[in-house]
């Protein structure tokens, strides 16, 4: 582990991930983490994780950003004390809150807003992969920004603001200054490359996930870093729905047969 991106969700996590990939780093963002490091997240939730688990499971990863990792960035740093820390921030707290609410607005176009109905959907319709993601998302998003998920019916703004302030202040207070870059992705290549001792690429700094566009791309299976999540989830959903319809047809046919026998 060379770089820990300690900025909360909606602080340019997708842009910094793409920038680090351009610089040659092996970056694990949300879906790479879910796909490759699921053992680690389960151990954390079971309270069985050790420093050696972090070191073993993450040994071939150069950089991590967004959740689940952001919720345990400090533990990752303890396991890899030579890593550099990038604290991504927005231009203002208000801008960050607006971005979170925009994420909620876009995500709500595709999910069931009622918590109970959504839980039923994940339990009985969409299959085990989406349920696993939902459970990890609930735990680690709550740990990082103080709400269970960035969609659904309500997002208490006071919780979000408090968590944003607390998180940024804490990172600044404990990280050695020589290892910490406080960074706004709007600042582009220069501060990032200077901090990482890298040459500035001969291309524009990537601007990714503007207006929560990644959510739409994931739904349409156009997000190239989803590790096949969407296609597997759809396959499992089709199997479950198809099985339910087949069983229902058999019972209906049997019922009709019994009536007219």
Tab-separated table of C-alpha atoms in Angstrom:
chain	number	residue	atom	x	y	z
A	1	UNK	CA	0.000	0.000	0.000
A	2	UNK	CA	1.527	3.256	-1.168
A	3	UNK	CA	-1.364	5.721	-1.008
A	4	UNK	CA	-4.412	5.949	1.238
A	5	UNK	CA	-7.047	8.345	-0.057
A	6	UNK	CA	-8.623	9.518	3.192
A	7	UNK	CA	-11.238	11.866	1.755
A	8	UNK	CA	-14.849	10.960	2.428
A	9	UNK	CA	-17.298	9.933	-0.263
A	10	UNK	CA	-18.137	12.735	-2.723
A	11	UNK	CA	-14.768	14.470	-2.388
A	12	UNK	CA	-13.593	13.521	-5.874
A	13	UNK	CA	-12.942	9.852	-5.145
A	14	UNK	CA	-13.558	8.748	-8.726
A	15	UNK	CA	-11.404	11.523	-10.187
A	16	UNK	CA	-8.500	10.797	-7.846
A	17	UNK	CA	-8.829	7.077	-8.570
A	18	UNK	CA	-8.548	7.682	-12.309
A	19	UNK	CA	-5.670	10.134	-11.842
A	20	UNK	CA	-3.715	7.591	-9.803
A	21	UNK	CA	-4.365	4.917	-12.414
A	22	UNK	CA	-2.948	7.252	-15.064
A	23	UNK	CA	0.128	7.666	-12.856
A	24	UNK	CA	0.587	3.892	-12.881
A	25	UNK	CA	-0.855	2.845	-9.533
A	26	UNK	CA	-3.019	-0.217	-8.919
A	27	UNK	CA	-6.091	1.484	-7.463
A	28	UNK	CA	-8.958	-0.224	-5.703
A	29	UNK	CA	-12.117	1.865	-5.650
A	30	UNK	CA	-15.542	0.729	-4.430
A	31	UNK	CA	-16.169	-2.261	-6.688
A	32	UNK	CA	-12.556	-3.467	-6.749
A	33	UNK	CA	-12.611	-3.436	-2.959
A	34	UNK	CA	-15.906	-5.293	-2.804
A	35	UNK	CA	-14.783	-7.834	-5.403
A	36	UNK	CA	-11.250	-8.511	-4.163
A	37	UNK	CA	-11.181	-7.658	-0.452
A	38	UNK	CA	-14.501	-9.061	0.759
A	39	UNK	CA	-12.664	-11.262	3.264
A	40	UNK	CA	-11.256	-8.166	4.947
A	41	UNK	CA	-14.596	-6.383	5.310
A	42	UNK	CA	-16.220	-9.508	6.739
A	43	UNK	CA	-13.408	-9.897	9.266
A	44	UNK	CA	-13.807	-6.267	10.302
A	45	UNK	CA	-17.538	-6.725	10.831
A	46	UNK	CA	-16.892	-9.932	12.793
A	47	UNK	CA	-14.254	-8.228	14.990
A	48	UNK	CA	-11.707	-10.872	13.981
A	49	UNK	CA	-9.448	-8.702	11.815
A	50	UNK	CA	-5.730	-8.332	12.607
A	51	UNK	CA	-2.958	-6.094	11.324
A	52	UNK	CA	-1.611	-9.138	9.510
A	53	UNK	CA	-4.964	-9.517	7.711
A	54	UNK	CA	-4.701	-5.968	6.396
A	55	UNK	CA	-1.124	-6.562	5.275
A	56	UNK	CA	-1.867	-9.899	3.629
A	57	UNK	CA	-5.076	-8.946	1.844
A	58	UNK	CA	-3.913	-5.516	0.681
A	59	UNK	CA	-0.273	-6.288	-0.059
A	60	UNK	CA	-0.667	-5.963	-3.852
A	61	UNK	CA	-2.849	-2.850	-3.787
A	62	UNK	CA	-1.135	0.503	-4.359
A	63	UNK	CA	-3.972	2.850	-3.461
A	64	UNK	CA	-7.515	2.777	-2.069
A	65	UNK	CA	-10.300	5.331	-2.168
A	66	UNK	CA	-13.979	5.638	-1.184
A	67	UNK	CA	-15.824	3.059	0.896
A	68	UNK	CA	-15.442	0.492	2.410
A	69	UNK	CA	-11.778	1.470	2.925
A	70	UNK	CA	-12.430	5.047	3.993
A	71	UNK	CA	-14.170	3.800	7.152
A	72	UNK	CA	-10.958	2.068	8.269
A	73	UNK	CA	-8.328	4.312	6.672
A	74	UNK	CA	-6.513	4.676	10.007
A	75	UNK	CA	-6.245	0.900	10.490
A	76	UNK	CA	-4.895	0.582	6.950
A	77	UNK	CA	-2.321	3.256	7.770
A	78	UNK	CA	-1.299	1.362	10.910
A	79	UNK	CA	-0.722	-1.721	8.759
A	80	UNK	CA	1.197	0.271	6.134
A	81	UNK	CA	2.943	3.119	8.016
A	82	UNK	CA	5.055	4.062	4.982
A	83	UNK	CA	1.973	4.939	2.933
A	84	UNK	CA	1.186	8.517	1.993
A	85	UNK	CA	-2.174	10.034	2.889
A	86	UNK	CA	-4.279	12.154	0.541
A	87	UNK	CA	-7.148	13.954	2.246
A	88	UNK	CA	-9.491	15.053	-0.524
A	89	UNK	CA	-11.696	18.003	0.364
A	90	UNK	CA	-14.304	20.062	-1.444
A	91	UNK	CA	-14.102	23.821	-1.941
A	92	UNK	CA	-16.599	24.214	0.886
A	93	UNK	CA	-18.670	22.151	3.256
A	94	UNK	CA	-21.816	23.360	1.492
A	95	UNK	CA	-20.493	22.073	-1.836
A	96	UNK	CA	-19.877	18.644	-0.304
A	97	UNK	CA	-23.383	18.472	1.175
A	98	UNK	CA	-24.908	19.440	-2.177
A	99	UNK	CA	-22.902	16.676	-3.843
A	100	UNK	CA	-24.146	14.093	-1.337
A	101	UNK	CA	-27.743	15.169	-1.920
A	102	UNK	CA	-27.229	15.026	-5.678
A	103	UNK	CA	-25.952	11.460	-5.269
A	104	UNK	CA	-29.109	10.651	-3.318
A	105	UNK	CA	-31.296	12.234	-5.988
A	106	UNK	CA	-29.737	10.222	-8.810
A	107	UNK	CA	-29.605	6.948	-6.872
A	108	UNK	CA	-33.263	7.309	-5.934
A	109	UNK	CA	-34.130	7.102	-9.620
A	110	UNK	CA	-33.118	3.438	-9.533
A	111	UNK	CA	-33.782	2.100	-6.024
A	112	UNK	CA	-36.826	1.439	-3.890
A	113	UNK	CA	-36.997	4.392	-1.491
A	114	UNK	CA	-38.811	2.634	1.365
A	115	UNK	CA	-36.269	0.932	3.641
A	116	UNK	CA	-38.487	-2.077	4.426
A	117	UNK	CA	-39.401	-2.742	0.795
A	118	UNK	CA	-35.796	-2.290	-0.274
A	119	UNK	CA	-34.682	-4.845	2.306
A	120	UNK	CA	-37.244	-7.302	0.934
A	121	UNK	CA	-35.950	-6.644	-2.561
A	122	UNK	CA	-32.367	-7.454	-1.601
A	123	UNK	CA	-33.374	-10.457	0.507
A	124	UNK	CA	-35.693	-12.167	-1.970
A	125	UNK	CA	-35.333	-10.678	-5.461
A	126	UNK	CA	-31.927	-9.400	-6.509
A	127	UNK	CA	-29.833	-12.257	-5.178
A	128	UNK	CA	-26.904	-12.833	-2.801
A	129	UNK	CA	-24.371	-10.528	-4.469
A	130	UNK	CA	-26.492	-7.398	-4.131
A	131	UNK	CA	-27.425	-8.365	-0.558
A	132	UNK	CA	-23.733	-8.701	0.345
A	133	UNK	CA	-23.019	-5.304	-1.195
A	134	UNK	CA	-26.007	-3.786	0.591
A	135	UNK	CA	-24.847	-5.099	3.977
A	136	UNK	CA	-21.273	-3.885	3.508
A	137	UNK	CA	-22.515	-0.550	2.184
A	138	UNK	CA	-24.802	-0.098	5.199
A	139	UNK	CA	-22.093	-0.816	7.760
A	140	UNK	CA	-19.197	1.074	6.203
A	141	UNK	CA	-21.122	4.093	4.935
A	142	UNK	CA	-22.588	4.529	8.387
A	143	UNK	CA	-19.104	4.322	9.853
A	144	UNK	CA	-17.693	6.898	7.452
A	145	UNK	CA	-20.342	9.610	7.026
A	146	UNK	CA	-22.881	8.872	9.749
A	147	UNK	CA	-25.759	7.676	7.546
A	148	UNK	CA	-26.494	4.147	6.383
A	149	UNK	CA	-26.505	4.933	2.662
A	150	UNK	CA	-26.594	7.850	0.262
A	151	UNK	CA	-30.076	7.098	-1.026
A	152	UNK	CA	-33.512	6.322	0.345
A	153	UNK	CA	-36.003	8.510	2.130
A	154	UNK	CA	-33.983	10.881	4.335
A	155	UNK	CA	-30.406	12.047	4.861
A	156	UNK	CA	-30.042	14.131	8.038
A	157	UNK	CA	-27.944	17.101	6.909
A	158	UNK	CA	-26.726	17.851	10.443
A	159	UNK	CA	-25.202	14.350	10.694
A	160	UNK	CA	-23.432	14.803	7.375
A	161	UNK	CA	-21.997	18.212	8.225
A	162	UNK	CA	-20.799	17.089	11.634
A	163	UNK	CA	-19.152	13.985	10.240
A	164	UNK	CA	-17.421	15.910	7.432
A	165	UNK	CA	-15.913	18.355	9.939
A	166	UNK	CA	-14.919	15.670	12.433
A	167	UNK	CA	-13.339	13.433	9.829
A	168	UNK	CA	-11.251	16.112	8.153
A	169	UNK	CA	-10.095	17.568	11.475
A	170	UNK	CA	-9.091	14.142	12.763
A	171	UNK	CA	-7.083	13.224	9.669
A	172	UNK	CA	-5.237	16.542	9.816
A	173	UNK	CA	-4.544	16.132	13.531
A	174	UNK	CA	-2.906	12.699	13.465
A	175	UNK	CA	-1.144	12.440	10.093
A	176	UNK	CA	2.491	13.577	9.919
A	177	UNK	CA	2.570	16.732	7.797
A	178	UNK	CA	5.263	15.361	5.512
A	179	UNK	CA	3.031	12.401	4.649
A	180	UNK	CA	-0.239	14.296	4.217
A	181	UNK	CA	-1.593	16.110	1.176
A	182	UNK	CA	-4.779	18.115	1.662
A	183	UNK	CA	-6.084	18.107	-1.856
A	184	UNK	CA	-8.944	19.422	-3.962
A	185	UNK	CA	-9.194	17.624	-7.310
A	186	UNK	CA	-9.910	21.012	-8.903
A	187	UNK	CA	-6.218	21.804	-8.283
A	188	UNK	CA	-5.241	19.289	-10.951
A	189	UNK	CA	-1.972	17.490	-11.520
A	190	UNK	CA	0.690	19.741	-10.017
A	191	UNK	CA	0.156	19.359	-6.241
A	192	UNK	CA	-0.634	15.667	-6.624
A	193	UNK	CA	2.418	14.855	-8.745
A	194	UNK	CA	4.704	16.955	-6.553
A	195	UNK	CA	3.511	15.073	-3.482
A	196	UNK	CA	3.991	11.686	-5.156
A	197	UNK	CA	7.256	12.597	-6.915
A	198	UNK	CA	5.732	11.864	-10.312
A	199	UNK	CA	6.034	13.594	-13.650
A	200	UNK	CA	2.951	15.546	-14.690
A	201	UNK	CA	1.174	13.548	-17.441
A	202	UNK	CA	0.734	15.108	-20.850
A	203	UNK	CA	-3.044	15.001	-20.606
A	204	UNK	CA	-5.878	16.748	-18.811
A	205	UNK	CA	-6.653	15.844	-15.238
A	206	UNK	CA	-9.608	13.403	-15.235
A	207	UNK	CA	-12.995	14.697	-14.162
A	208	UNK	CA	-15.127	11.685	-13.289
A	209	UNK	CA	-18.576	11.108	-11.782
A	210	UNK	CA	-19.849	14.640	-12.328
A	211	UNK	CA	-23.409	14.989	-11.005
A	212	UNK	CA	-23.326	11.347	-9.820
A	213	UNK	CA	-23.084	10.113	-13.402
A	214	UNK	CA	-21.312	6.933	-12.275
A	215	UNK	CA	-24.577	5.639	-10.802
A	216	UNK	CA	-26.252	5.853	-14.201
A	217	UNK	CA	-23.263	4.162	-15.837
A	218	UNK	CA	-23.324	1.292	-13.347
A	219	UNK	CA	-27.052	0.751	-13.960
A	220	UNK	CA	-26.443	0.691	-17.716
A	221	UNK	CA	-23.388	-1.596	-17.303
A	222	UNK	CA	-21.095	1.086	-18.714
A	223	UNK	CA	-18.908	1.625	-15.637
A	224	UNK	CA	-15.676	-0.091	-16.618
A	225	UNK	CA	-14.539	-0.606	-13.039
A	226	UNK	CA	-17.600	-2.411	-11.660
A	227	UNK	CA	-15.817	-5.806	-11.849
A	228	UNK	CA	-18.890	-7.393	-13.426
A	229	UNK	CA	-21.082	-6.500	-10.446
A	230	UNK	CA	-24.074	-5.298	-12.437
A	231	UNK	CA	-24.125	-8.210	-14.885
A	232	UNK	CA	-23.836	-10.821	-12.103
A	233	UNK	CA	-26.547	-9.100	-10.071
A	234	UNK	CA	-28.895	-9.051	-13.063
A	235	UNK	CA	-28.208	-12.720	-13.771
A	236	UNK	CA	-29.008	-13.655	-10.180
A	237	UNK	CA	-32.166	-11.528	-10.315
A	238	UNK	CA	-33.359	-13.199	-13.515
A	239	UNK	CA	-32.740	-16.634	-12.003
A	240	UNK	CA	-34.697	-15.791	-8.857
A	241	UNK	CA	-37.587	-14.167	-10.683
A	242	UNK	CA	-37.671	-16.983	-13.250
A	243	UNK	CA	-37.674	-19.622	-10.513
A	244	UNK	CA	-40.470	-17.830	-8.666
A	245	UNK	CA	-42.584	-17.608	-11.826
A	246	UNK	CA	-41.951	-21.258	-12.671
A	247	UNK	CA	-42.938	-22.435	-9.187
A	248	UNK	CA	-45.978	-20.166	-9.233
A	249	UNK	CA	-47.053	-21.593	-12.597
A	250	UNK	CA	-46.722	-25.162	-11.308
A	251	UNK	CA	-48.835	-24.376	-8.212
A	252	UNK	CA	-51.415	-22.557	-10.320
A	253	UNK	CA	-51.625	-25.461	-12.785
A	254	UNK	CA	-51.993	-27.926	-9.912
A	255	UNK	CA	-54.693	-25.770	-8.326
A	256	UNK	CA	-56.631	-25.596	-11.593
A	257	UNK	CA	-56.202	-29.348	-12.081
A	258	UNK	CA	-57.607	-30.031	-8.599
A	259	UNK	CA	-60.625	-27.803	-9.249
A	260	UNK	CA	-61.595	-29.423	-12.532
A	261	UNK	CA	-60.588	-32.979	-11.659
